[in-house]
PDB file of C-alpha atoms in Angstrom:
ATOM      1  CA  MET A   1       0.000   0.000   0.000  1.00 40.00           C
ATOM      2  CA  ALA A   2       1.250   3.472  -0.784  1.00 46.00           C
ATOM      3  CA  VAL A   3       2.169   5.864   1.990  1.00 42.00           C
ATOM      4  CA  PRO A   4       0.765   9.414   1.834  1.00 47.00           C
ATOM      5  CA  ALA A   5       3.331  11.956   0.751  1.00 47.00           C
ATOM      6  CA  LEU A   6       4.101  14.918   2.942  1.00 46.00           C
ATOM      7  CA  THR A   7       2.438  17.966   1.463  1.00 48.00           C
ATOM      8  CA  PRO A   8       2.022  21.405   2.970  1.00 49.00           C
ATOM      9  CA  ARG A   9      -1.457  21.829   4.472  1.00 53.00           C
ATOM     10  CA  ASN A  10      -1.791  25.488   3.455  1.00 56.00           C
ATOM     11  CA  THR A  11      -1.747  24.896  -0.295  1.00 64.00           C
ATOM     12  CA  PRO A  12      -4.977  26.044  -1.935  1.00 69.00           C
ATOM     13  CA  PRO A  13      -7.032  23.407  -3.781  1.00 75.00           C
ATOM     14  CA  ARG A  14      -6.427  23.244  -7.480  1.00 84.00           C
ATOM     15  CA  SER A  15      -9.299  23.921  -9.831  1.00 88.00           C
ATOM     16  CA  LEU A  16     -10.031  21.975 -12.990  1.00 88.00           C
ATOM     17  CA  PRO A  17     -12.839  22.202 -15.532  1.00 91.00           C
ATOM     18  CA  LEU A  18     -15.208  19.227 -15.650  1.00 89.00           C
ATOM     19  CA  ARG A  19     -13.964  18.013 -19.040  1.00 90.00           C
ATOM     20  CA  GLU A  20     -10.357  17.773 -17.816  1.00 91.00           C
ATOM     21  CA  ALA A  21     -11.401  16.242 -14.484  1.00 90.00           C
ATOM     22  CA  ARG A  22     -13.361  13.575 -16.379  1.00 91.00           C
ATOM     23  CA  THR A  23     -10.319  12.527 -18.399  1.00 92.00           C
ATOM     24  CA  ARG A  24      -7.983  12.583 -15.367  1.00 92.00           C
ATOM     25  CA  LEU A  25     -10.398  11.123 -12.780  1.00 92.00           C
ATOM     26  CA  SER A  26      -8.239   8.112 -11.850  1.00 92.00           C
ATOM     27  CA  GLN A  27      -5.185  10.325 -11.397  1.00 93.00           C
ATOM     28  CA  LEU A  28      -7.111  12.893  -9.321  1.00 92.00           C
ATOM     29  CA  VAL A  29      -8.562  10.184  -7.076  1.00 91.00           C
ATOM     30  CA  ALA A  30      -5.089   8.698  -6.531  1.00 91.00           C
ATOM     31  CA  MET A  31      -3.705  12.158  -5.715  1.00 89.00           C
ATOM     32  CA  ALA A  32      -6.498  12.765  -3.212  1.00 88.00           C
ATOM     33  CA  GLU A  33      -5.840   9.411  -1.543  1.00 87.00           C
ATOM     34  CA  LEU A  34      -2.040   9.580  -1.457  1.00 88.00           C
ATOM     35  CA  THR A  35      -1.317  13.265  -0.893  1.00 87.00           C
ATOM     36  CA  ASP A  36      -4.548  14.624   0.624  1.00 83.00           C
ATOM     37  CA  THR A  37      -4.918  16.832  -2.454  1.00 86.00           C
ATOM     38  CA  VAL A  38      -8.215  18.632  -2.964  1.00 89.00           C
ATOM     39  CA  THR A  39      -9.313  19.293  -6.541  1.00 92.00           C
ATOM     40  CA  VAL A  40     -12.210  21.658  -7.178  1.00 92.00           C
ATOM     41  CA  VAL A  41     -14.248  20.881 -10.264  1.00 93.00           C
ATOM     42  CA  THR A  42     -15.796  23.725 -12.245  1.00 93.00           C
ATOM     43  CA  ARG A  43     -18.136  23.770 -15.223  1.00 91.00           C
ATOM     44  CA  ASP A  44     -16.386  24.327 -18.503  1.00 82.00           C
ATOM     45  CA  GLY A  45     -16.135  28.068 -19.053  1.00 82.00           C
ATOM     46  CA  ASP A  46     -17.355  28.959 -15.531  1.00 85.00           C
ATOM     47  CA  ALA A  47     -14.953  29.560 -12.664  1.00 84.00           C
ATOM     48  CA  ARG A  48     -17.509  28.805  -9.914  1.00 89.00           C
ATOM     49  CA  PRO A  49     -16.885  25.486  -8.134  1.00 89.00           C
ATOM     50  CA  VAL A  50     -19.576  22.812  -8.502  1.00 91.00           C
ATOM     51  CA  ALA A  51     -17.909  19.792  -6.859  1.00 90.00           C
ATOM     52  CA  ALA A  52     -14.666  18.618  -5.327  1.00 89.00           C
ATOM     53  CA  ILE A  53     -12.527  15.512  -5.300  1.00 89.00           C
ATOM     54  CA  VAL A  54     -11.313  15.152  -1.734  1.00 87.00           C
ATOM     55  CA  PRO A  55      -9.753  12.421   0.434  1.00 86.00           C
ATOM     56  CA  ALA A  56     -12.440  10.109   1.854  1.00 80.00           C
ATOM     57  CA  ASP A  57     -11.702  11.196   5.442  1.00 76.00           C
ATOM     58  CA  ALA A  58     -12.514  14.789   4.528  1.00 76.00           C
ATOM     59  CA  ALA A  59     -15.892  13.959   2.960  1.00 74.00           C
ATOM     60  CA  ARG A  60     -18.190  14.056   5.969  1.00 71.00           C
ATOM     61  CA  SER A  61     -21.762  15.178   6.074  1.00 73.00           C
ATOM     62  CA  ALA A  62     -22.822  18.191   8.110  1.00 70.00           C
ATOM     63  CA  ALA A  63     -24.545  15.836  10.570  1.00 76.00           C
ATOM     64  CA  GLN A  64     -21.346  13.830  11.005  1.00 81.00           C
ATOM     65  CA  ALA A  65     -19.370  17.024  11.538  1.00 78.00           C
ATOM     66  CA  ARG A  66     -21.879  18.214  14.179  1.00 83.00           C
ATOM     67  CA  ALA A  67     -21.814  14.806  15.895  1.00 85.00           C
ATOM     68  CA  ASP A  68     -18.016  14.891  15.900  1.00 85.00           C
ATOM     69  CA  ALA A  69     -18.042  18.409  17.343  1.00 87.00           C
ATOM     70  CA  ASP A  70     -20.576  17.407  20.017  1.00 89.00           C
ATOM     71  CA  ARG A  71     -18.523  14.330  20.925  1.00 90.00           C
ATOM     72  CA  LEU A  72     -15.345  16.399  21.046  1.00 91.00           C
ATOM     73  CA  ALA A  73     -17.038  18.933  23.345  1.00 92.00           C
ATOM     74  CA  GLU A  74     -18.275  16.102  25.593  1.00 92.00           C
ATOM     75  CA  VAL A  75     -14.829  14.504  25.791  1.00 93.00           C
ATOM     76  CA  THR A  76     -13.150  17.855  26.387  1.00 94.00           C
ATOM     77  CA  ALA A  77     -15.574  18.690  29.198  1.00 94.00           C
ATOM     78  CA  GLY A  78     -14.931  15.284  30.766  1.00 94.00           C
ATOM     79  CA  TRP A  79     -11.187  15.810  30.717  1.00 94.00           C
ATOM     80  CA  ALA A  80     -11.604  19.327  32.125  1.00 95.00           C
ATOM     81  CA  ARG A  81     -13.636  17.895  35.037  1.00 96.00           C
ATOM     82  CA  ARG A  82     -11.019  15.202  35.670  1.00 96.00           C
ATOM     83  CA  LEU A  83      -8.181  17.713  35.566  1.00 96.00           C
ATOM     84  CA  GLU A  84      -9.995  20.054  37.948  1.00 97.00           C
ATOM     85  CA  ALA A  85     -10.654  17.167  40.376  1.00 97.00           C
ATOM     86  CA  GLN A  86      -6.981  16.189  40.216  1.00 97.00           C
ATOM     87  CA  ARG A  87      -5.925  19.796  40.834  1.00 97.00           C
ATOM     88  CA  GLU A  88      -8.210  20.044  43.863  1.00 97.00           C
ATOM     89  CA  GLN A  89      -7.002  16.687  45.207  1.00 98.00           C
ATOM     90  CA  ALA A  90      -3.362  17.697  44.747  1.00 98.00           C
ATOM     91  CA  GLY A  91      -4.061  21.006  46.517  1.00 97.00           C
ATOM     92  CA  ARG A  92      -5.642  19.217  49.485  1.00 97.00           C
ATOM     93  CA  ARG A  93      -2.762  16.731  49.627  1.00 98.00           C
ATOM     94  CA  HIS A  94      -0.202  19.534  49.462  1.00 97.00           C
ATOM     95  CA  ALA A  95      -1.969  21.471  52.249  1.00 95.00           C
ATOM     96  CA  ALA A  96      -2.038  18.348  54.458  1.00 96.00           C
ATOM     97  CA  GLU A  97       1.652  17.670  53.825  1.00 95.00           C
ATOM     98  CA  LEU A  98       2.476  21.307  54.567  1.00 92.00           C
ATOM     99  CA  ARG A  99       0.569  21.155  57.875  1.00 93.00           C
ATOM    100  CA  ALA A 100       2.388  17.935  58.818  1.00 94.00           C
ATOM    101  CA  MET A 101       5.762  19.462  57.937  1.00 91.00           C
ATOM    102  CA  ARG A 102       5.044  22.599  59.961  1.00 90.00           C
ATOM    103  CA  ALA A 103       3.916  20.516  62.961  1.00 91.00           C
ATOM    104  CA  ALA A 104       7.092  18.391  62.759  1.00 91.00           C
ATOM    105  CA  LEU A 105       9.265  21.496  62.428  1.00 88.00           C
ATOM    106  CA  ALA A 106       7.558  23.089  65.418  1.00 88.00           C
ATOM    107  CA  GLU A 107       8.306  19.939  67.460  1.00 91.00           C
ATOM    108  CA  VAL A 108      11.953  20.055  66.395  1.00 89.00           C
ATOM    109  CA  TRP A 109      12.236  23.725  67.363  1.00 85.00           C
ATOM    110  CA  ALA A 110      10.596  23.079  70.725  1.00 87.00           C
ATOM    111  CA  GLU A 111      13.136  20.336  71.436  1.00 89.00           C
ATOM    112  CA  LEU A 112      16.039  22.502  70.261  1.00 86.00           C
ATOM    113  CA  GLU A 113      14.966  25.375  72.488  1.00 85.00           C
ATOM    114  CA  ARG A 114      14.600  22.999  75.426  1.00 88.00           C
ATOM    115  CA  ARG A 115      18.143  21.631  74.935  1.00 87.00           C
ATOM    116  CA  ALA A 116      20.025  24.751  73.799  1.00 83.00           C
ATOM    117  CA  ALA A 117      21.366  27.459  76.030  1.00 83.00           C
ATOM    118  CA  PRO A 118      19.143  30.552  76.248  1.00 83.00           C
ATOM    119  CA  GLY A 119      20.180  33.318  73.835  1.00 84.00           C
ATOM    120  CA  ASP A 120      22.275  31.070  71.562  1.00 86.00           C
ATOM    121  CA  PRO A 121      23.014  33.275  68.486  1.00 88.00           C
ATOM    122  CA  GLU A 122      23.381  30.319  66.097  1.00 87.00           C
ATOM    123  CA  LEU A 123      19.989  28.980  67.149  1.00 85.00           C
ATOM    124  CA  ALA A 124      18.459  32.458  66.691  1.00 85.00           C
ATOM    125  CA  ARG A 125      19.950  32.672  63.179  1.00 89.00           C
ATOM    126  CA  LEU A 126      18.530  29.248  62.237  1.00 85.00           C
ATOM    127  CA  ARG A 127      15.127  30.122  63.694  1.00 84.00           C
ATOM    128  CA  ALA A 128      15.052  33.330  61.613  1.00 86.00           C
ATOM    129  CA  ALA A 129      15.946  31.284  58.499  1.00 86.00           C
ATOM    130  CA  HIS A 130      12.990  28.942  59.191  1.00 82.00           C
ATOM    131  CA  ALA A 131      10.513  31.647  60.201  1.00 82.00           C
ATOM    132  CA  ASP A 132       8.615  31.527  56.875  1.00 83.00           C
ATOM    133  CA  ARG A 133       8.205  27.737  57.169  1.00 79.00           C
ATOM    134  CA  LEU A 134       6.860  27.969  60.734  1.00 74.00           C
ATOM    135  CA  ALA A 135       4.266  30.626  59.875  1.00 73.00           C
ATOM    136  CA  GLY A 136       0.965  29.333  58.781  1.00 64.00           C
TER     137      GLY A 136
END
């Protein structure tokens, strides 16, 4: 089976008159399948498009497109709910861990103050360094 060629997605569709499209139909179908090429068919002598030869994946009805959009919105909303629940759960877990850490640090400082000599400058310096972690 042939592998689709890499083609830039911003290339405009080419336009062919019906008579030429009729003689090159097999080639145009192969190009649509292999390179995702879109060919607009016009009436002979009229530049207005009347039909298109497109890859099969691109030929969806309006109802299919709406159903796809509705399904995409439903899936997106589901993922948004899951992500929000995870964010809230992580926030609660983080807050609980922070409370536990602050309680443990307060116990350590209480023991240090009990064992250290009053007015120890090194202990005062360390306490000042941990002041933001003890606040809460």
